[in-house]
PDB file of C-alpha atoms in Angstrom:
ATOM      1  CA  UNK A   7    -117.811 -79.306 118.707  1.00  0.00           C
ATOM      2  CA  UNK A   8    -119.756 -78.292 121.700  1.00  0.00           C
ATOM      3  CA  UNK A   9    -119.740 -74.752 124.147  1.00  0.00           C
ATOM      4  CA  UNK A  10    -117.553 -76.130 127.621  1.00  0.00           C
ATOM      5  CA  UNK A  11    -119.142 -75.573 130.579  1.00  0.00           C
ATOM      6  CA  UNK A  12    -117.318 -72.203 131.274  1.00  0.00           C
ATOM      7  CA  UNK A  13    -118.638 -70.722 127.864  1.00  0.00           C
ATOM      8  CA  UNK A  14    -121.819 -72.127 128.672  1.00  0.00           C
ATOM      9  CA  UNK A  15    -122.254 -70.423 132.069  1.00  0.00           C
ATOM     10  CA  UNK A  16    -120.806 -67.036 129.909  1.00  0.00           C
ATOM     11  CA  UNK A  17    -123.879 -67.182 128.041  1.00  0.00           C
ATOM     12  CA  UNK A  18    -126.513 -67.507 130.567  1.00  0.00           C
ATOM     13  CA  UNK A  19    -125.371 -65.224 132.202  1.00  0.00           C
ATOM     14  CA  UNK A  20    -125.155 -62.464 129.611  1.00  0.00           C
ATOM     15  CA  UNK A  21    -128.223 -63.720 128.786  1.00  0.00           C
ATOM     16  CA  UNK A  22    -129.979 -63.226 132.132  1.00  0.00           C
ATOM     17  CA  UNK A  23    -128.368 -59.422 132.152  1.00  0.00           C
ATOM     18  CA  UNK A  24    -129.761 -58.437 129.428  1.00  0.00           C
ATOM     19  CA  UNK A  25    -133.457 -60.047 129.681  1.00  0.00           C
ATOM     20  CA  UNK A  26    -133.310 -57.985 133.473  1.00  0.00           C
ATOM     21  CA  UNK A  27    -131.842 -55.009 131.084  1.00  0.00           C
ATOM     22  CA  UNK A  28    -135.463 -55.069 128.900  1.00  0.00           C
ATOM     23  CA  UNK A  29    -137.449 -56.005 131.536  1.00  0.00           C
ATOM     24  CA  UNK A  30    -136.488 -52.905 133.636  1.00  0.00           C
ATOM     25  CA  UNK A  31    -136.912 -50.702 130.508  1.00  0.00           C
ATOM     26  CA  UNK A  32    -139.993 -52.272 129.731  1.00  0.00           C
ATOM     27  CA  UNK A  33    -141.065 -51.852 133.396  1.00  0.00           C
ATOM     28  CA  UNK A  34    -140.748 -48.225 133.190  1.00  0.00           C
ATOM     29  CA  UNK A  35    -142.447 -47.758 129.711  1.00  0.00           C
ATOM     30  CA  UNK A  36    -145.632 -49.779 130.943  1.00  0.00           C
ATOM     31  CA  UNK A  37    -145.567 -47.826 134.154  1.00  0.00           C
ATOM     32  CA  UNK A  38    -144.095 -44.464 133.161  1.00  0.00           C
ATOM     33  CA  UNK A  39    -143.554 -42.766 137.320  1.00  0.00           C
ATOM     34  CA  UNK A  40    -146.309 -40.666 138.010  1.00  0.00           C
ATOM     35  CA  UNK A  41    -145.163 -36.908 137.960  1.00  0.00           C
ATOM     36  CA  UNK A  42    -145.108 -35.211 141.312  1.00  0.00           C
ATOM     37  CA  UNK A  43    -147.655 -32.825 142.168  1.00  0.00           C
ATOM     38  CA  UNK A  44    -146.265 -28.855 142.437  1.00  0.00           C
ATOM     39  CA  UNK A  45    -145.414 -25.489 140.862  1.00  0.00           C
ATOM     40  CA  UNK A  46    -144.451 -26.248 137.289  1.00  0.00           C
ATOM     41  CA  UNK A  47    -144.001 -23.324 134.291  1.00  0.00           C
ATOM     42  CA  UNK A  48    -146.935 -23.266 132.033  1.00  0.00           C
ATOM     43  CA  UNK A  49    -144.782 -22.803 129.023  1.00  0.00           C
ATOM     44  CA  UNK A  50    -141.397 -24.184 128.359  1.00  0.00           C
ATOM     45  CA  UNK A  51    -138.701 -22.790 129.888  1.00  0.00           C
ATOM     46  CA  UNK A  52    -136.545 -20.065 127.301  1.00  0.00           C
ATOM     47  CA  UNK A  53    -139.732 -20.691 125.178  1.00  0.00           C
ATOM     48  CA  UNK A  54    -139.698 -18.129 121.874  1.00  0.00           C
ATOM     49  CA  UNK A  55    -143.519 -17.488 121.109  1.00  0.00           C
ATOM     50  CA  UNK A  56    -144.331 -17.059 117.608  1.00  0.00           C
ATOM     51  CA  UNK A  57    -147.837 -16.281 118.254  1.00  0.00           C
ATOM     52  CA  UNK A  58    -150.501 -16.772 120.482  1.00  0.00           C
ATOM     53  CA  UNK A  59    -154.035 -17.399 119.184  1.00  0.00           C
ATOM     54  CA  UNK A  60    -157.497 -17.435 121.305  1.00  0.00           C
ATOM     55  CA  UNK A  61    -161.055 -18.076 119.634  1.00  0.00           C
ATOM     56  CA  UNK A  62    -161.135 -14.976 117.377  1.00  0.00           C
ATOM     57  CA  UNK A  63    -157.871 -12.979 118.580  1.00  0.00           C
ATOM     58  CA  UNK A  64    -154.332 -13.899 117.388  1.00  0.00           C
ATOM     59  CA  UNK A  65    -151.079 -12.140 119.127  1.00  0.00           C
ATOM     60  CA  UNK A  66    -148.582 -12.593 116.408  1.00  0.00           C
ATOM     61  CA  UNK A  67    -144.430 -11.178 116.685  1.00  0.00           C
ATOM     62  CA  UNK A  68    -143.781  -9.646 113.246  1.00  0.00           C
ATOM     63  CA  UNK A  69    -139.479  -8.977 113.370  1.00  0.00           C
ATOM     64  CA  UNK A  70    -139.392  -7.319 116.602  1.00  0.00           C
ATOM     65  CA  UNK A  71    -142.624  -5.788 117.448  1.00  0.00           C
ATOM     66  CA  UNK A  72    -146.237  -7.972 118.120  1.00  0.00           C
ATOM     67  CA  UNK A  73    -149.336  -7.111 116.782  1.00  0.00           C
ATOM     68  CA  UNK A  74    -153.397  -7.890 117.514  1.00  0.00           C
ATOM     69  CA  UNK A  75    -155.690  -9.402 114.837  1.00  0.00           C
ATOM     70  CA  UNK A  76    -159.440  -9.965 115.972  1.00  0.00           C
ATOM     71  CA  UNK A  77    -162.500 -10.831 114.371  1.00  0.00           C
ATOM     72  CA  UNK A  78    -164.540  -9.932 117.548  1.00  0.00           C
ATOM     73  CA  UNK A  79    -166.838  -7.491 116.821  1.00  0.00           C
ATOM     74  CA  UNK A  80    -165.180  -4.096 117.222  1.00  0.00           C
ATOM     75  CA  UNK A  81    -167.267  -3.076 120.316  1.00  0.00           C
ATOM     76  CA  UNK A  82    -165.323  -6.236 122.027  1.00  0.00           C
ATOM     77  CA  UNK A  83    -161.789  -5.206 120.617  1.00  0.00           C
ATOM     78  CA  UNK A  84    -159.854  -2.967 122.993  1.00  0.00           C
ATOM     79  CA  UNK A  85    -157.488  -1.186 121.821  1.00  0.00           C
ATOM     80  CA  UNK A  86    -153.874  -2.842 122.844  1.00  0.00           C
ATOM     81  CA  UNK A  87    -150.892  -1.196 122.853  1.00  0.00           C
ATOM     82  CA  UNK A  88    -147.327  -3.381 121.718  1.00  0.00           C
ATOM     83  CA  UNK A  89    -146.808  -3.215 125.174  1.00  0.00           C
ATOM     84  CA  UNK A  90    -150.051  -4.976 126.704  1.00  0.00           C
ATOM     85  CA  UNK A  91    -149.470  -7.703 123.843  1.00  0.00           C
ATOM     86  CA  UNK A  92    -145.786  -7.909 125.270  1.00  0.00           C
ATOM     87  CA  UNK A  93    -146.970  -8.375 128.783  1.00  0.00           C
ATOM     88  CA  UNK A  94    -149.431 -10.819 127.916  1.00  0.00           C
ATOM     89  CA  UNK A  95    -146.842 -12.820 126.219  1.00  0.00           C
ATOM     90  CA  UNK A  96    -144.274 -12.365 129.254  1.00  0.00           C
ATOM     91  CA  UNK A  97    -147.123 -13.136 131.485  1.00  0.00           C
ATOM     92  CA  UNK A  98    -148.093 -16.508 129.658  1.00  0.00           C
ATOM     93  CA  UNK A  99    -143.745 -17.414 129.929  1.00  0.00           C
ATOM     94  CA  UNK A 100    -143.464 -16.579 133.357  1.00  0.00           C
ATOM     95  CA  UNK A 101    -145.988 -18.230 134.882  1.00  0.00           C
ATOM     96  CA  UNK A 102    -145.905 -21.084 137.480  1.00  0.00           C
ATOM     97  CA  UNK A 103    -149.102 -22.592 138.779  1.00  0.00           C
ATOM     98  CA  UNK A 104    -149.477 -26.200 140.513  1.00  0.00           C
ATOM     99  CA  UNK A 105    -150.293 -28.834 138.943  1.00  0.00           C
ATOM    100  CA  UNK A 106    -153.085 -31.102 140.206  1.00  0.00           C
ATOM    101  CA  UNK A 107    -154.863 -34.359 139.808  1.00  0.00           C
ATOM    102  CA  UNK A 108    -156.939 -34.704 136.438  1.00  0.00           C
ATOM    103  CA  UNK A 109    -160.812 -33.157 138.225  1.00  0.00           C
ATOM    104  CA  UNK A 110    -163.880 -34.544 136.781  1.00  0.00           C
ATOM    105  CA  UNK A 111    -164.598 -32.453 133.658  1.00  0.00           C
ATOM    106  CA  UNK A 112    -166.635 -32.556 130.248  1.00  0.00           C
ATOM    107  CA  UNK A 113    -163.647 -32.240 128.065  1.00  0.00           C
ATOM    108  CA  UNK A 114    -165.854 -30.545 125.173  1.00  0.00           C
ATOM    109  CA  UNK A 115    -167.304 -27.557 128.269  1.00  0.00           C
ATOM    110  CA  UNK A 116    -163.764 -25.779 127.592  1.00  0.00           C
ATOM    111  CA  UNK A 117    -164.429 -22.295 128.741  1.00  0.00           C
ATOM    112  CA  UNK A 118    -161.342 -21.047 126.176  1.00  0.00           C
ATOM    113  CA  UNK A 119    -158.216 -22.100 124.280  1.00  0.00           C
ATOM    114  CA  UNK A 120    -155.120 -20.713 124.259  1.00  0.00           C
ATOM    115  CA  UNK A 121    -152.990 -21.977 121.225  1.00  0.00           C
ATOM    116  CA  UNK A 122    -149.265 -20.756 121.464  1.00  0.00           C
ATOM    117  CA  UNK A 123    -146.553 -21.269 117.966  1.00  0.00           C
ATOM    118  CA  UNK A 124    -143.029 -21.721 119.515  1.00  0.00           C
ATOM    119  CA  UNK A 125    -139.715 -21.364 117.892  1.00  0.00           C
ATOM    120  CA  UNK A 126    -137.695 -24.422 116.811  1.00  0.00           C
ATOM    121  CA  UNK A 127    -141.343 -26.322 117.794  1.00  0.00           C
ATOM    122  CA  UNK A 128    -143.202 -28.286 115.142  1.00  0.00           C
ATOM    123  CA  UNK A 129    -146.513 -28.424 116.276  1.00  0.00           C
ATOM    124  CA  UNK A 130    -148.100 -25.784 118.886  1.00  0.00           C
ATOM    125  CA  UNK A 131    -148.846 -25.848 122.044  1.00  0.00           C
ATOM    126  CA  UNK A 132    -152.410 -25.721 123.113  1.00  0.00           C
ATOM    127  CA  UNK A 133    -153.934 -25.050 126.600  1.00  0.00           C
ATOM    128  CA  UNK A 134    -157.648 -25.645 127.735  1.00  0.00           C
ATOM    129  CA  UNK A 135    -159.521 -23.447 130.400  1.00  0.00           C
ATOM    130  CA  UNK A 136    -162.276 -25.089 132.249  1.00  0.00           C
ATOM    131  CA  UNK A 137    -164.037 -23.237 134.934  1.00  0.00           C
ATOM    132  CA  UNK A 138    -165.431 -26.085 137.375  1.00  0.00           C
ATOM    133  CA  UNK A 139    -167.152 -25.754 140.622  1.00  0.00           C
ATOM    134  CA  UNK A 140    -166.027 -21.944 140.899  1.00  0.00           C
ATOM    135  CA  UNK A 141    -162.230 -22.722 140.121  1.00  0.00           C
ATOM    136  CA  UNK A 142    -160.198 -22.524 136.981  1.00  0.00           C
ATOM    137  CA  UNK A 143    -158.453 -25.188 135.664  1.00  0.00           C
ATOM    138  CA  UNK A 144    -156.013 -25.289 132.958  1.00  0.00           C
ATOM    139  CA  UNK A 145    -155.181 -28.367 130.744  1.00  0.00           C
ATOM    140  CA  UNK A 146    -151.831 -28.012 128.980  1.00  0.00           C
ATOM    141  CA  UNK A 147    -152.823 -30.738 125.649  1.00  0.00           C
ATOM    142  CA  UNK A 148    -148.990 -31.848 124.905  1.00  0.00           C
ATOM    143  CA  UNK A 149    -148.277 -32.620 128.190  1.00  0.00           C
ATOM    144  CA  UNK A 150    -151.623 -33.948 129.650  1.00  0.00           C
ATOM    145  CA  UNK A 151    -150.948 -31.860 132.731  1.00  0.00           C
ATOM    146  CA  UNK A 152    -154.329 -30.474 134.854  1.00  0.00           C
ATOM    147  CA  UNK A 153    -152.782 -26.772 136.297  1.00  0.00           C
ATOM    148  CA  UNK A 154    -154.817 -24.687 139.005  1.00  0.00           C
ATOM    149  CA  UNK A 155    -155.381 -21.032 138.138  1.00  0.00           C
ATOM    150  CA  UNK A 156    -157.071 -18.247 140.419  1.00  0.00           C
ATOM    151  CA  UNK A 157    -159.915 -16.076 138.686  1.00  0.00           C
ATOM    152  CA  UNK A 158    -157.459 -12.974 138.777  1.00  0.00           C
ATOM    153  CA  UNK A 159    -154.761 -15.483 136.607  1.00  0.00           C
ATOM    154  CA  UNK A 160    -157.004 -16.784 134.394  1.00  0.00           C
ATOM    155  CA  UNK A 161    -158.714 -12.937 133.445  1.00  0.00           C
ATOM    156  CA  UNK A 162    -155.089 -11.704 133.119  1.00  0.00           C
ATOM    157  CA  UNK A 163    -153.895 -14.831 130.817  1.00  0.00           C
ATOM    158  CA  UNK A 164    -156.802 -14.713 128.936  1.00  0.00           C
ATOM    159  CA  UNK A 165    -157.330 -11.031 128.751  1.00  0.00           C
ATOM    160  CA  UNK A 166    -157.351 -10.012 125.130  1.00  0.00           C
ATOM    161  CA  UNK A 167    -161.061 -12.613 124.852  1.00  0.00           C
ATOM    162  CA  UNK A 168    -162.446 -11.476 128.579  1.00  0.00           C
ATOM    163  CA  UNK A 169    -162.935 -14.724 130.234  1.00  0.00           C
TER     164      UNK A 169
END
């Protein structure tokens, strides 16, 4: 015994629904929508840093207070008080900067790295400063997101290393 015509027209049509379903999804995973250009936050929002590490300096919160390792010679090492590694850390989870379109860049010229540990994150964060043409660029690894800095931001983000 046979579908009747009704049940018949039931099925191609569910059937229709739900190939337009997966092709829409699939659509938008082949051709994810590009992200609009503007002021993002360089680290999540009501982000909990761990520690911050740059090449040869780590920031690291131990219970309630932070505190500086280096192995910079120590004519580099300043000396930091809690409250300059607290204000570095604010700094780095307050800021916004725009985000622009990828720039032409030799991906292994990195000028710095900035490699943050976040609470309730498995694997860290890591950002990329590039210093092209006279400008400074940040690349933000996770995200694949190119964010424009000023000289003064850049110095003051990655002041413990002197950029």
């Amino acid at each position: 015994m046979g579908l009747s015509r009704k049940a018949w027209n039931n099925v191609v049509i569910f059937s229709m629904l739900i190939m337009i379903f997966f092709l829409n999804g699939l659509h938008h995973k082949l051709n994810p929508p590009e992200e609009e250009l503007g002021s993002v936050r360089v680290l999540p929002e009501q982000s909990f840093v761990l520690a911050l590490a740059y090449p040869g300096v780590k920031i690291e919160r131990i219970g309630t207070s932070w505190r500086i390792e280096s192995e910079l010679p120590s004519s580099d090492q300043k000396g930091y008080t809690e409250q300059d590694l607290v204000a570095i850390v604010k700094l780095w989870q307050s800021s916004e900067l725009e985000m622009i379109s990828p720039p032409q860049v030799n991906t292994e010229q990195a000028v710095s790295v900035a490699t943050f540990w976040l609470a309730a994150e498995e694997l860290p964060l890591s950002y990329q400063l590039y210093h092209i043409n006279g400008e400074y660029v940040l690349f933000a690894k996770r995200s694949h997101r190119w964010l424009q800095l000023t000289p003064q931001q850049a110095r003051q983000l990655f002041k413990p290393i002197e950029v």
